[in-house]
CSV table of C-alpha atoms in Angstrom, one decimal:
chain,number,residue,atom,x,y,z
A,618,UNK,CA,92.1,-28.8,20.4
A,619,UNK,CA,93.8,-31.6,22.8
A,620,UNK,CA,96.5,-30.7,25.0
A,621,UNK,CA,99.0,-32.4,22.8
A,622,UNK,CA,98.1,-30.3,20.0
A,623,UNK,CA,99.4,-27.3,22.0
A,624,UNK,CA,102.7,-29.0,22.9
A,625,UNK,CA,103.1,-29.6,19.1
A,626,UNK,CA,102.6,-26.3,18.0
A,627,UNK,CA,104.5,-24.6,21.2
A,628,UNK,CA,107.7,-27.3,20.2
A,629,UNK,CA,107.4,-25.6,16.8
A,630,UNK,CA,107.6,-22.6,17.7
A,631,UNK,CA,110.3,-23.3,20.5
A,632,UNK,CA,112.0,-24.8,17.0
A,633,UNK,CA,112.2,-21.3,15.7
A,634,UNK,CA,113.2,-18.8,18.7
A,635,UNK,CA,116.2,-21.4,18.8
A,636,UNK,CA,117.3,-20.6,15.3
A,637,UNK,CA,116.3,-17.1,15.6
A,638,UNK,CA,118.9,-16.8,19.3
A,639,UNK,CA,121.4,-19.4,18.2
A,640,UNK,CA,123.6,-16.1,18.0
A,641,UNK,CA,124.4,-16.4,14.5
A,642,UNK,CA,123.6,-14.0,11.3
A,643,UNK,CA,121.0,-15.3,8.9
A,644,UNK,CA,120.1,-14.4,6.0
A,645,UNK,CA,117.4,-11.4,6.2
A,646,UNK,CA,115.0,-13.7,3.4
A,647,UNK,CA,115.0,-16.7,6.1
A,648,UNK,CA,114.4,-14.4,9.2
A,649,UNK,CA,111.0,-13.3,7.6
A,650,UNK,CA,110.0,-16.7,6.7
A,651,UNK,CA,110.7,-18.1,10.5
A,652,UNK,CA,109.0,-15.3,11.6
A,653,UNK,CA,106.4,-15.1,9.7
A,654,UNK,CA,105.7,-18.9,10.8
A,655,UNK,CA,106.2,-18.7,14.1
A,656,UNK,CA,103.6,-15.7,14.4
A,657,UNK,CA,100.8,-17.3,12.4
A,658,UNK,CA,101.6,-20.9,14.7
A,659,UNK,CA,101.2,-17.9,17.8
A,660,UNK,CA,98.0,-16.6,16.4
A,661,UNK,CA,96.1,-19.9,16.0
A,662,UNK,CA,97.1,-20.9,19.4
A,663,UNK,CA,95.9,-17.8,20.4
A,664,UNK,CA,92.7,-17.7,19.2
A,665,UNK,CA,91.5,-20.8,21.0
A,666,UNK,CA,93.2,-20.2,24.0
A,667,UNK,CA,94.2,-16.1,24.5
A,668,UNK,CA,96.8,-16.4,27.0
A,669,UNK,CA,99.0,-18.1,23.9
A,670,UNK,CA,99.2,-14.4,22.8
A,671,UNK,CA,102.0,-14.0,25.5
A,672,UNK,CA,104.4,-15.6,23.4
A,673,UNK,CA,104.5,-13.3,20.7
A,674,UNK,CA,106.6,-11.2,22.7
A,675,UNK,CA,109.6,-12.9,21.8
A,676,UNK,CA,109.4,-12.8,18.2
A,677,UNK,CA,108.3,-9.2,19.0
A,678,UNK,CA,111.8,-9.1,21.0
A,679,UNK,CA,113.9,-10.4,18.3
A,680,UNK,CA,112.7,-7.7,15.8
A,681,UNK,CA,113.3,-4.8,18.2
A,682,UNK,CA,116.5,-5.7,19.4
A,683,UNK,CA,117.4,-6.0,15.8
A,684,UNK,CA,119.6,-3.7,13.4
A,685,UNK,CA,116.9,-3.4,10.8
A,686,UNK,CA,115.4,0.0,10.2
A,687,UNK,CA,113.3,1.8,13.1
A,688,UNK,CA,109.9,2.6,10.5
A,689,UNK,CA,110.0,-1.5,10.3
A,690,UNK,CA,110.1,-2.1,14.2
A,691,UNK,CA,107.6,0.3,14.6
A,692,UNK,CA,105.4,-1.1,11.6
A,693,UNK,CA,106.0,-4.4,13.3
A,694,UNK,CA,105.6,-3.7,16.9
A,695,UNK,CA,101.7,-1.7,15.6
A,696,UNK,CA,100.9,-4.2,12.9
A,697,UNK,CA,101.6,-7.3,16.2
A,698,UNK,CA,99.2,-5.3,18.3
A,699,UNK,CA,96.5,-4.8,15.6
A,700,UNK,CA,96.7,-8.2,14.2
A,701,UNK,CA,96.3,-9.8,17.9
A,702,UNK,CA,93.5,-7.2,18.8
A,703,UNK,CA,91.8,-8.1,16.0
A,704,UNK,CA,92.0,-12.2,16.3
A,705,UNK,CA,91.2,-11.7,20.3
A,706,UNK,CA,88.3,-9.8,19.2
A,707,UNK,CA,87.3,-12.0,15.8
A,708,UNK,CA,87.6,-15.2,18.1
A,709,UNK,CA,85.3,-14.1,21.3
A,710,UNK,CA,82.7,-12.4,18.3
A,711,UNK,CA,82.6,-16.3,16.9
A,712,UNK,CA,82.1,-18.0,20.4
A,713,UNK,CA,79.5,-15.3,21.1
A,714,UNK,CA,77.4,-15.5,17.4
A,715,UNK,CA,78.3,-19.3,16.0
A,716,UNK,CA,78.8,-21.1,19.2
A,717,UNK,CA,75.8,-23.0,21.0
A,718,UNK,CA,74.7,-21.5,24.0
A,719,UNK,CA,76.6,-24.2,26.3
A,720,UNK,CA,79.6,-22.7,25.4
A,721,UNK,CA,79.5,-19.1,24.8
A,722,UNK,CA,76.3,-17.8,27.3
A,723,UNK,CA,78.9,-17.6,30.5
A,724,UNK,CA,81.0,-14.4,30.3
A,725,UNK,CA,82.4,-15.0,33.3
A,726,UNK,CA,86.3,-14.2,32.3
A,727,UNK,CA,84.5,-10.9,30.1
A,728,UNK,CA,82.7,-10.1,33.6
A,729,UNK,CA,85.8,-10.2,35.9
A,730,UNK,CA,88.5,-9.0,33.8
A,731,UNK,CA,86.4,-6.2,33.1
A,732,UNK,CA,85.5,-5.5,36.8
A,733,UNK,CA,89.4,-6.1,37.6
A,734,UNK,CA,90.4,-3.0,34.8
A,735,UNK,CA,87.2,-0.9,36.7
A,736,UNK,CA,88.6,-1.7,39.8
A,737,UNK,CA,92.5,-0.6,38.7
A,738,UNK,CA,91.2,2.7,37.0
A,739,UNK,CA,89.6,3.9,40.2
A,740,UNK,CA,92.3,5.1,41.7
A,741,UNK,CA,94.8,4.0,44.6
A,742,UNK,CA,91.8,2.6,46.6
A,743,UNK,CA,91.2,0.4,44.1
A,744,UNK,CA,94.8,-0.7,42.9
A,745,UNK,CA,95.2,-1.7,46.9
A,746,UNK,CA,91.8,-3.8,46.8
A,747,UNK,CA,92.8,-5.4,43.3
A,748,UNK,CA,96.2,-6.2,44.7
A,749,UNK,CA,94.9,-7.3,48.0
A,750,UNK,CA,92.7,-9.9,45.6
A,751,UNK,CA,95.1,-11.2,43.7
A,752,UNK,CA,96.9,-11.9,46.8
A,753,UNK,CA,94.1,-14.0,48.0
A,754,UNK,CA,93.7,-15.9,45.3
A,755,UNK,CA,97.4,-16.7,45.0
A,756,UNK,CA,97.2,-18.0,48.5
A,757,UNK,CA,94.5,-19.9,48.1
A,758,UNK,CA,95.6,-21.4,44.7
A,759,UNK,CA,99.1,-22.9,46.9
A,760,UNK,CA,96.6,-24.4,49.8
A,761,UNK,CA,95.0,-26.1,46.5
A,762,UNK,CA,98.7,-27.5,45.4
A,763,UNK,CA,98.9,-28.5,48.9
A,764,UNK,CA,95.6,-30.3,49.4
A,765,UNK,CA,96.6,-31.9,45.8
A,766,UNK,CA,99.8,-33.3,47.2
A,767,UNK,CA,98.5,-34.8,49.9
A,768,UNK,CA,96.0,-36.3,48.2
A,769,UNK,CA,98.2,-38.0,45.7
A,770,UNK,CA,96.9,-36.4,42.5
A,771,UNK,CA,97.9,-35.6,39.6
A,772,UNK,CA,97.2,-32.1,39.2
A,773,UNK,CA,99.6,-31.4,41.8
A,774,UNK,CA,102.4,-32.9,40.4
A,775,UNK,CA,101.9,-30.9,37.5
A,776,UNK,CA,101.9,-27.4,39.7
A,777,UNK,CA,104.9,-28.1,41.2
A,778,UNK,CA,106.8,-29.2,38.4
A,779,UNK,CA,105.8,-25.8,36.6
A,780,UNK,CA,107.0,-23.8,40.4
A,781,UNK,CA,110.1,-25.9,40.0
A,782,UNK,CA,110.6,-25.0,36.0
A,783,UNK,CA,110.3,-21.5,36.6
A,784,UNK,CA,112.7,-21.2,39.4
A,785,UNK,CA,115.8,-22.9,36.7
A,786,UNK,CA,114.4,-20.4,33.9
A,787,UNK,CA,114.8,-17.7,36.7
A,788,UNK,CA,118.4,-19.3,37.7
A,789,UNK,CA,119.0,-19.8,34.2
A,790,UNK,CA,119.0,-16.4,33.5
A,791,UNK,CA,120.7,-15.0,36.1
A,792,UNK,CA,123.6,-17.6,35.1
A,793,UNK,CA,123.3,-16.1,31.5
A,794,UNK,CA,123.0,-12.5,32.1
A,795,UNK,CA,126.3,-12.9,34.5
A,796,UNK,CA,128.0,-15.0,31.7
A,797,UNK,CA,126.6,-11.8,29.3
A,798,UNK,CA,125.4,-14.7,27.0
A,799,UNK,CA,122.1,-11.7,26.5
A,800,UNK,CA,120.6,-13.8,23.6
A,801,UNK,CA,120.2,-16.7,25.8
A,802,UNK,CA,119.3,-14.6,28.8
A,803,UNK,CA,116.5,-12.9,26.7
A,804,UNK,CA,114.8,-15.8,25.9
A,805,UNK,CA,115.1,-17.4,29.4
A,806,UNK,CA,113.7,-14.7,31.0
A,807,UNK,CA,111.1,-13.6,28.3
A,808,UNK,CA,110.1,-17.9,28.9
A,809,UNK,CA,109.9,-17.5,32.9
A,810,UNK,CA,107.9,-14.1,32.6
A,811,UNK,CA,104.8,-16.0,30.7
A,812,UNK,CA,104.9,-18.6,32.0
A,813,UNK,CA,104.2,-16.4,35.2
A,814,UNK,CA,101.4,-14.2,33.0
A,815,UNK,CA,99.6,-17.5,32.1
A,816,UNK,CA,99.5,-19.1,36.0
A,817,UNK,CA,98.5,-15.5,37.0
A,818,UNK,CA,95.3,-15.4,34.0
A,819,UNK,CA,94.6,-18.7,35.1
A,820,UNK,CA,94.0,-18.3,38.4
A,821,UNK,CA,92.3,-15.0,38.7
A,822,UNK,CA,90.1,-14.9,35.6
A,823,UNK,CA,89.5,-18.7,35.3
A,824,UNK,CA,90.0,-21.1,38.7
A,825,UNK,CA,92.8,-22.9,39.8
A,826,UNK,CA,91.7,-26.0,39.1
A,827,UNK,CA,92.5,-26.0,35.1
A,828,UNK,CA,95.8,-24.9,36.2
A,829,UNK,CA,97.3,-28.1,35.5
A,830,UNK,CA,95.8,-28.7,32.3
A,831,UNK,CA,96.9,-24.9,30.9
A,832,UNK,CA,100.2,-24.9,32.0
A,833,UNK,CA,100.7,-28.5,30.6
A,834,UNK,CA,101.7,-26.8,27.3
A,835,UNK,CA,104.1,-24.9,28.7
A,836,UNK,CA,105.8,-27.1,30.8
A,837,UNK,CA,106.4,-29.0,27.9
A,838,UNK,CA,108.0,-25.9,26.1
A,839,UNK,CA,110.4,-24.5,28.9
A,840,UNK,CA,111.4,-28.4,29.7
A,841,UNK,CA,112.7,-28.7,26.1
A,842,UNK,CA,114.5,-24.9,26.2
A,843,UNK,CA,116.6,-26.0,29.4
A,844,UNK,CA,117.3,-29.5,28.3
A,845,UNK,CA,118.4,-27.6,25.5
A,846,UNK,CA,120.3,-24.1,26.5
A,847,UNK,CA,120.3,-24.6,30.8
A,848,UNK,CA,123.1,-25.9,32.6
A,849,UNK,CA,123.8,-29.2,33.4
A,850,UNK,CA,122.7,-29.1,37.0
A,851,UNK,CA,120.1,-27.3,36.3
A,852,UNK,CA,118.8,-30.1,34.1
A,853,UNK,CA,119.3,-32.7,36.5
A,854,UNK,CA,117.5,-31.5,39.5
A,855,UNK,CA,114.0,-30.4,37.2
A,856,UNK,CA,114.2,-33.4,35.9
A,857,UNK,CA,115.0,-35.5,39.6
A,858,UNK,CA,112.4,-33.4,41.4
A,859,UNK,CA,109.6,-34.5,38.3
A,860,UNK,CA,110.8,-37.7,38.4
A,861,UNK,CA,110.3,-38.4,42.1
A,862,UNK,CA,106.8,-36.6,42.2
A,863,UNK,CA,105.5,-39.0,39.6
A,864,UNK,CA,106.8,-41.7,40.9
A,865,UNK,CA,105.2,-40.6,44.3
A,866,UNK,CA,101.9,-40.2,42.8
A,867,UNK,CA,101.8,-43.6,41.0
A,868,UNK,CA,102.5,-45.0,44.0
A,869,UNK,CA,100.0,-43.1,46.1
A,870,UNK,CA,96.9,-42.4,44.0
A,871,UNK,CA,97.0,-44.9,41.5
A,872,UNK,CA,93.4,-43.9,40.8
A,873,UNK,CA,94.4,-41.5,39.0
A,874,UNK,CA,95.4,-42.9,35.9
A,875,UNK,CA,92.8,-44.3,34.0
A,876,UNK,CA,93.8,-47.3,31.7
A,877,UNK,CA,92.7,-48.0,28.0
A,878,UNK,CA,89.6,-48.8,27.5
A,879,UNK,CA,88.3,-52.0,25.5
A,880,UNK,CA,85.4,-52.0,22.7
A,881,UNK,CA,83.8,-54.8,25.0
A,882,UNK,CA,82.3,-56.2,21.9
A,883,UNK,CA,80.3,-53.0,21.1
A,884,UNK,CA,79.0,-53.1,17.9
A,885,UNK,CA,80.0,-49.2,17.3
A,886,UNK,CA,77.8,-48.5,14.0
A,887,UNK,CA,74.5,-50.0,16.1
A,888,UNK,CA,75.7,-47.9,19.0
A,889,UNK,CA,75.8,-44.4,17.0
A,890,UNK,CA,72.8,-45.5,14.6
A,891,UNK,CA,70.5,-45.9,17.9
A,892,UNK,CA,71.9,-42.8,19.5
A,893,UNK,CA,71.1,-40.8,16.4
A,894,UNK,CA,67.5,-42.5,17.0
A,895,UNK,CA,67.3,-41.5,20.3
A,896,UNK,CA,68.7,-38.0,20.4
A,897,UNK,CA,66.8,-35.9,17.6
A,898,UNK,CA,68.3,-32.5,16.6
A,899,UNK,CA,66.6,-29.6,18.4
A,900,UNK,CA,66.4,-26.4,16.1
A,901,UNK,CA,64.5,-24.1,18.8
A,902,UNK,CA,67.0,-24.4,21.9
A,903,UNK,CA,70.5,-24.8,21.8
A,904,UNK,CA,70.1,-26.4,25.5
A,905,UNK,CA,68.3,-29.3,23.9
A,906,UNK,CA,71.8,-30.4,22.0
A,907,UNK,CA,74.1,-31.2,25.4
A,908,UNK,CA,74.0,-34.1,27.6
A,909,UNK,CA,75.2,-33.1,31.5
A,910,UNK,CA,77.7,-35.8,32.4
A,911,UNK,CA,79.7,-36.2,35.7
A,912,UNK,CA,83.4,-35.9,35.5
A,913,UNK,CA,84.0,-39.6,36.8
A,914,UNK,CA,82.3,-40.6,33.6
A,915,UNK,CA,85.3,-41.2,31.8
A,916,UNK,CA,84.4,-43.8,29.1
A,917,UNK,CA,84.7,-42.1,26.0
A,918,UNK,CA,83.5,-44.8,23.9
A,919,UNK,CA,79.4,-43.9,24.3
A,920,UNK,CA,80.5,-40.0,24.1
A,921,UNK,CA,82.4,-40.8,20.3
A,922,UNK,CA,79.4,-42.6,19.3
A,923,UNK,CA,76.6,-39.1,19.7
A,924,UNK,CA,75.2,-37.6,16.9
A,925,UNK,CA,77.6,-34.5,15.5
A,926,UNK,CA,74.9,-31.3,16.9
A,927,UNK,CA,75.2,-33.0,20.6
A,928,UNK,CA,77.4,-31.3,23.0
A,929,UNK,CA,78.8,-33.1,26.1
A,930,UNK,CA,78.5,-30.4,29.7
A,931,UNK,CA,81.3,-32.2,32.1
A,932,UNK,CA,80.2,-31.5,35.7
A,933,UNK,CA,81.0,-32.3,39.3
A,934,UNK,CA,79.4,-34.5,41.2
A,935,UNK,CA,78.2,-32.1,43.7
A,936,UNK,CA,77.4,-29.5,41.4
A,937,UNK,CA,74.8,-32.0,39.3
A,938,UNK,CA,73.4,-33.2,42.5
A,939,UNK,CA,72.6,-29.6,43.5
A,940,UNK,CA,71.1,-28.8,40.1
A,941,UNK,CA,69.1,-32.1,40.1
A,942,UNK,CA,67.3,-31.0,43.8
A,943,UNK,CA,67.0,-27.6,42.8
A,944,UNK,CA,65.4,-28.5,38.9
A,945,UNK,CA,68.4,-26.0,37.6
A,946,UNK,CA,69.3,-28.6,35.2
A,947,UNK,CA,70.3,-26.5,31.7
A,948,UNK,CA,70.8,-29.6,29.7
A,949,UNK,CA,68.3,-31.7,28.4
A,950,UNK,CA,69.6,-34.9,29.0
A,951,UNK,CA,71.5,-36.3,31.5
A,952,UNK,CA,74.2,-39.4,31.2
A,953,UNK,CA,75.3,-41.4,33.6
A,954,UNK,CA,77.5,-44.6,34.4
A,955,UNK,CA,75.8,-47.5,36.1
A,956,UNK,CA,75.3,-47.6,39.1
A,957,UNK,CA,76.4,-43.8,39.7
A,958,UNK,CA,75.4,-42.4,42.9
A,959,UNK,CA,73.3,-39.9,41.1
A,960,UNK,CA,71.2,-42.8,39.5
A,961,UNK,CA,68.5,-42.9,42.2
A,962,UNK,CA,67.8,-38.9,42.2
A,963,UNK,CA,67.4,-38.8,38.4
A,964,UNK,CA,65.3,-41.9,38.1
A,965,UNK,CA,62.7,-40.5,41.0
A,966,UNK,CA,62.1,-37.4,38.4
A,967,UNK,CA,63.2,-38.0,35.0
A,968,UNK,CA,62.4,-40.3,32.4
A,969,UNK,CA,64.8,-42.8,30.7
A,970,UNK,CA,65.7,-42.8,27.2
A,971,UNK,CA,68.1,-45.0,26.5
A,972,UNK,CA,70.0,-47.6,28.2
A,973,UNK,CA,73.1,-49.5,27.0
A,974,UNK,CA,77.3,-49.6,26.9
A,975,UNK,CA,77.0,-49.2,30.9
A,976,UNK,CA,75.1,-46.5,30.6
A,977,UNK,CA,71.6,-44.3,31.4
A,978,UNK,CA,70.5,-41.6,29.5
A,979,UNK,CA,67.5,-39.3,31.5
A,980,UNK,CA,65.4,-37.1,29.8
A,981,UNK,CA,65.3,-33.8,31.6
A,982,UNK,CA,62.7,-31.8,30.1
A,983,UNK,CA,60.9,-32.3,26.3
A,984,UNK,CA,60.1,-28.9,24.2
A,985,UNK,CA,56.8,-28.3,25.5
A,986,UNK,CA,58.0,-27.7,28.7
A,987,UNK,CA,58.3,-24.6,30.2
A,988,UNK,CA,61.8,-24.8,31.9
C-alpha cells in the first residue's frame, strides 16, 4: 500500500480520537461505532505494517479511563490483545505460506527481535548488552541524519522534521498537563510516545534508512493534531523549521526530486503484450518471477507494463555489483536503464532478452540451470 494510503487512513483515525477527546459526552451508541471504526482502520494498517498496532493504545486509553463498567474494560483491554495477536500472527503466517519467496524467505526482523527478547531474558548481563546496542544504533542512526543533511537529501529532511514534531508534542503536553486540560494532554503524550516506539522498531529491527519513508505517516498524523489542538507558537516554529529545511534541500540537491515522467510515445498495450512474450510464468521457482532492478531505475512506466506473476527486487547499486561478481544473483532477470554503469558487467555474462523503452533486460540463469 503507498505511503499516501497510510496518511489517509492515519487522518481517519486522527478524525476520530478528536471526537472521542473533544471533552464532551456522547451518546454511548456513537462511542461504539467510532470505536469500533477506528480499531478495524488500526487493524488493517497493522497488518501490513505491525508497528501501526501502536496506535491502538489510544482507543484502548479512552475505554479505560472511561466510567463504563470494569467487566467491559477488562473484556476490552483482553479482546484488543487477542484480536492484535491474532492479526500479527495471521498476517506473518500469509507472508510466510502465500507470498513468493522474494518477499517472505528473509526473517531477518523474526531473527533479531527474537535474539533481542533472548538477550533481555538472560539476565542483567544481557539487559546491559541489549541497552548498550540500542545505544549504538541510535547513535549511528543521528550520524546518518547528519550525513543526509549534508548531503542535501530528502530523507533528512524528513528525520528532522519528525525530531522537531516530537519535541512540540512533548512541549505540547507539558503545556496541557500544567493547564490540567488531561484529555488533550493524554492524547499528546500517548501521540509523542509512538511515534518514539515506531523510530525505535525502525531502527533496530529494520535499518535506518526506511526511517524516512515509515515515519512519513506519522508525521502527517501528529502535524494535523498540533495544527489542530497545539499552541500557536508551537505551530509556527514546526511549521518554520519544515519550511526552511525543504526549501534548503530544493535548493541544494535538486536531484532529488524526480519530475513526471512522459509516455514518450510508447505504445503501452505493445509494450506489455511483448513483455508477457518475453517473461513466461515460472511454476517451479518463485525466483524465476522477479526482475533485480537498481534503485536509480526510477521509470515506472516499463515496471507497470510486466506481466501480473512478476515481482520487481529494488537494489543498490553496490549491492547488485557485488552479487553480479560473486554469481549471487537470486533473481532471474536483471533490468537495467541505458547506459547504467552496471551494463558492461551483465552483458560480459548474461544474455539479453529484451531491449526497448530505455531499457535492458539480462537473463541471469534459465531452469536447467543449476544455481
Amino acid at each position: 500500500m503507498s505511503e499516501a494510503s497510510y496518511c489517509a487512513f492515519l487522518i481517519v483515525a486522527l478524525a476520530c480520537f478528536l471526537w472521542l477527546f473533544d471533552g464532551r459526552k456522547h451518546p454511548r451508541w456513537k462511542e461504539n461505532i467510532v470505536l469500533v471504526g477506528v480499531t478495524l482502520v488500526i487493524l488493517f494498517c497493522g497488518m501490513l505494517r505491525a508497528f501501526h498496532y501502536a496506535w491502538i493504545s489510544i482507543p484502548g486509553y479512552y475505554i479505560i479511563a472511561s466510567d463504563r463498567k470494569r467487566w467491559f474494560k477488562i473484556a476490552s483491554f483482553l479482546g484488543g490483545m487477542a484480536t492484535v495477536i491474532l492479526c500479527f500472527g495471521g498476517s506473518q503466517y500469509l507472508s510466510a505460506h502465500w507470498s513468493a519467496v522474494f518477499y517472505s524467505d528473509t526473517g531477518k526482523i523474526t531473527e533479531t527481535l527474537v535474539g533481542y527478547l533472548e538477550l533481555v531474558a538472560s539476565g542483567l548481563g544481557g539487559i546491559r548488552q541489549f541497552l548498550s546496542q540500542v545505544l549504538q544504533i541510535n547513535v549511528s542512526a543521528i550520524r546518518s541524519v547528519i550525513e543526509s543533511l549534508k548531503g542535501g537529501k530528502f530523507a533528512g529532511v524528513v528525520l528532522v522534521t519528525f525530531f522537531v514534531q516530537e519535541l512540540v508534542l512533548l512541549a505540547e503536553t507539558i503545556r496541557s498537563v500544567v493547564r490540567k486540560e488531561w484529555q488533550t494532554a493524554w492524547l499528546m503524550g500517548l501521540t509523542l510516545v509512538i511515534g518514539g516506539a515506531i523510530y525505535e522498531a525502525t531502527i533496530i529491527l529494520y535499518v535506518v534508512d526506511q526511517c524516512p519513508r515509515m515515519l512519513l505517516s506519522f508525521i502527517v498524523f501528529a502535524g494535523y493534531l498540533t495544527c489542530m489542538k497545539a499552541h500557536p507558537v508551537s505551530k509556527g516554529v514546526r511549521q518554520g523549521v519544515e519550511t526552511v529545511l525543504v526549501v534548503a534541500a530544493l535548493c541544494l540537491n535538486t536531484s532529488s526530486f524526480s519530475l513526471p515522467q512522459t509516455d514518450d510515445g510508447v505504445d503501452i498495450d505493445s509494450l506489455t503484450s511483448t513483455l508477457a512474450e518475453t517473461l513466461e510464468l515460472d511454476e517451479d521457482d518463485p525466483w524465476g518471477n522477479t526482475i533485480a532492478k537498481p534503485v536509480e531505475s526510477s521509470h515506472m512506466q516499463t515496471i507497470i507494463c510486466l506481466p501480473t506473476y512478476m515481482s520487481t527486487s529494488t537494489c543498490t547499486k553496490n549491492y547488485l555489483k557485488k552479487a553480479i561478481a560473486n554469481d549471487t544473483v537470486k533473481s532471474k532477470y536483471i533490468l537495467l536503464p541505458g547506459g547504467h554503469s552496471l551494463c558492461e558487467a551483465c552483458e560480459e555474462k548474461y544474455e539479453i532478452v529484451w531491449q526497448g523503452d530505455g531499457h535492458t533486460l539480462y537473463q541471469v540463469w534459465d531452469n536447467e540451470d543449476d544455481s
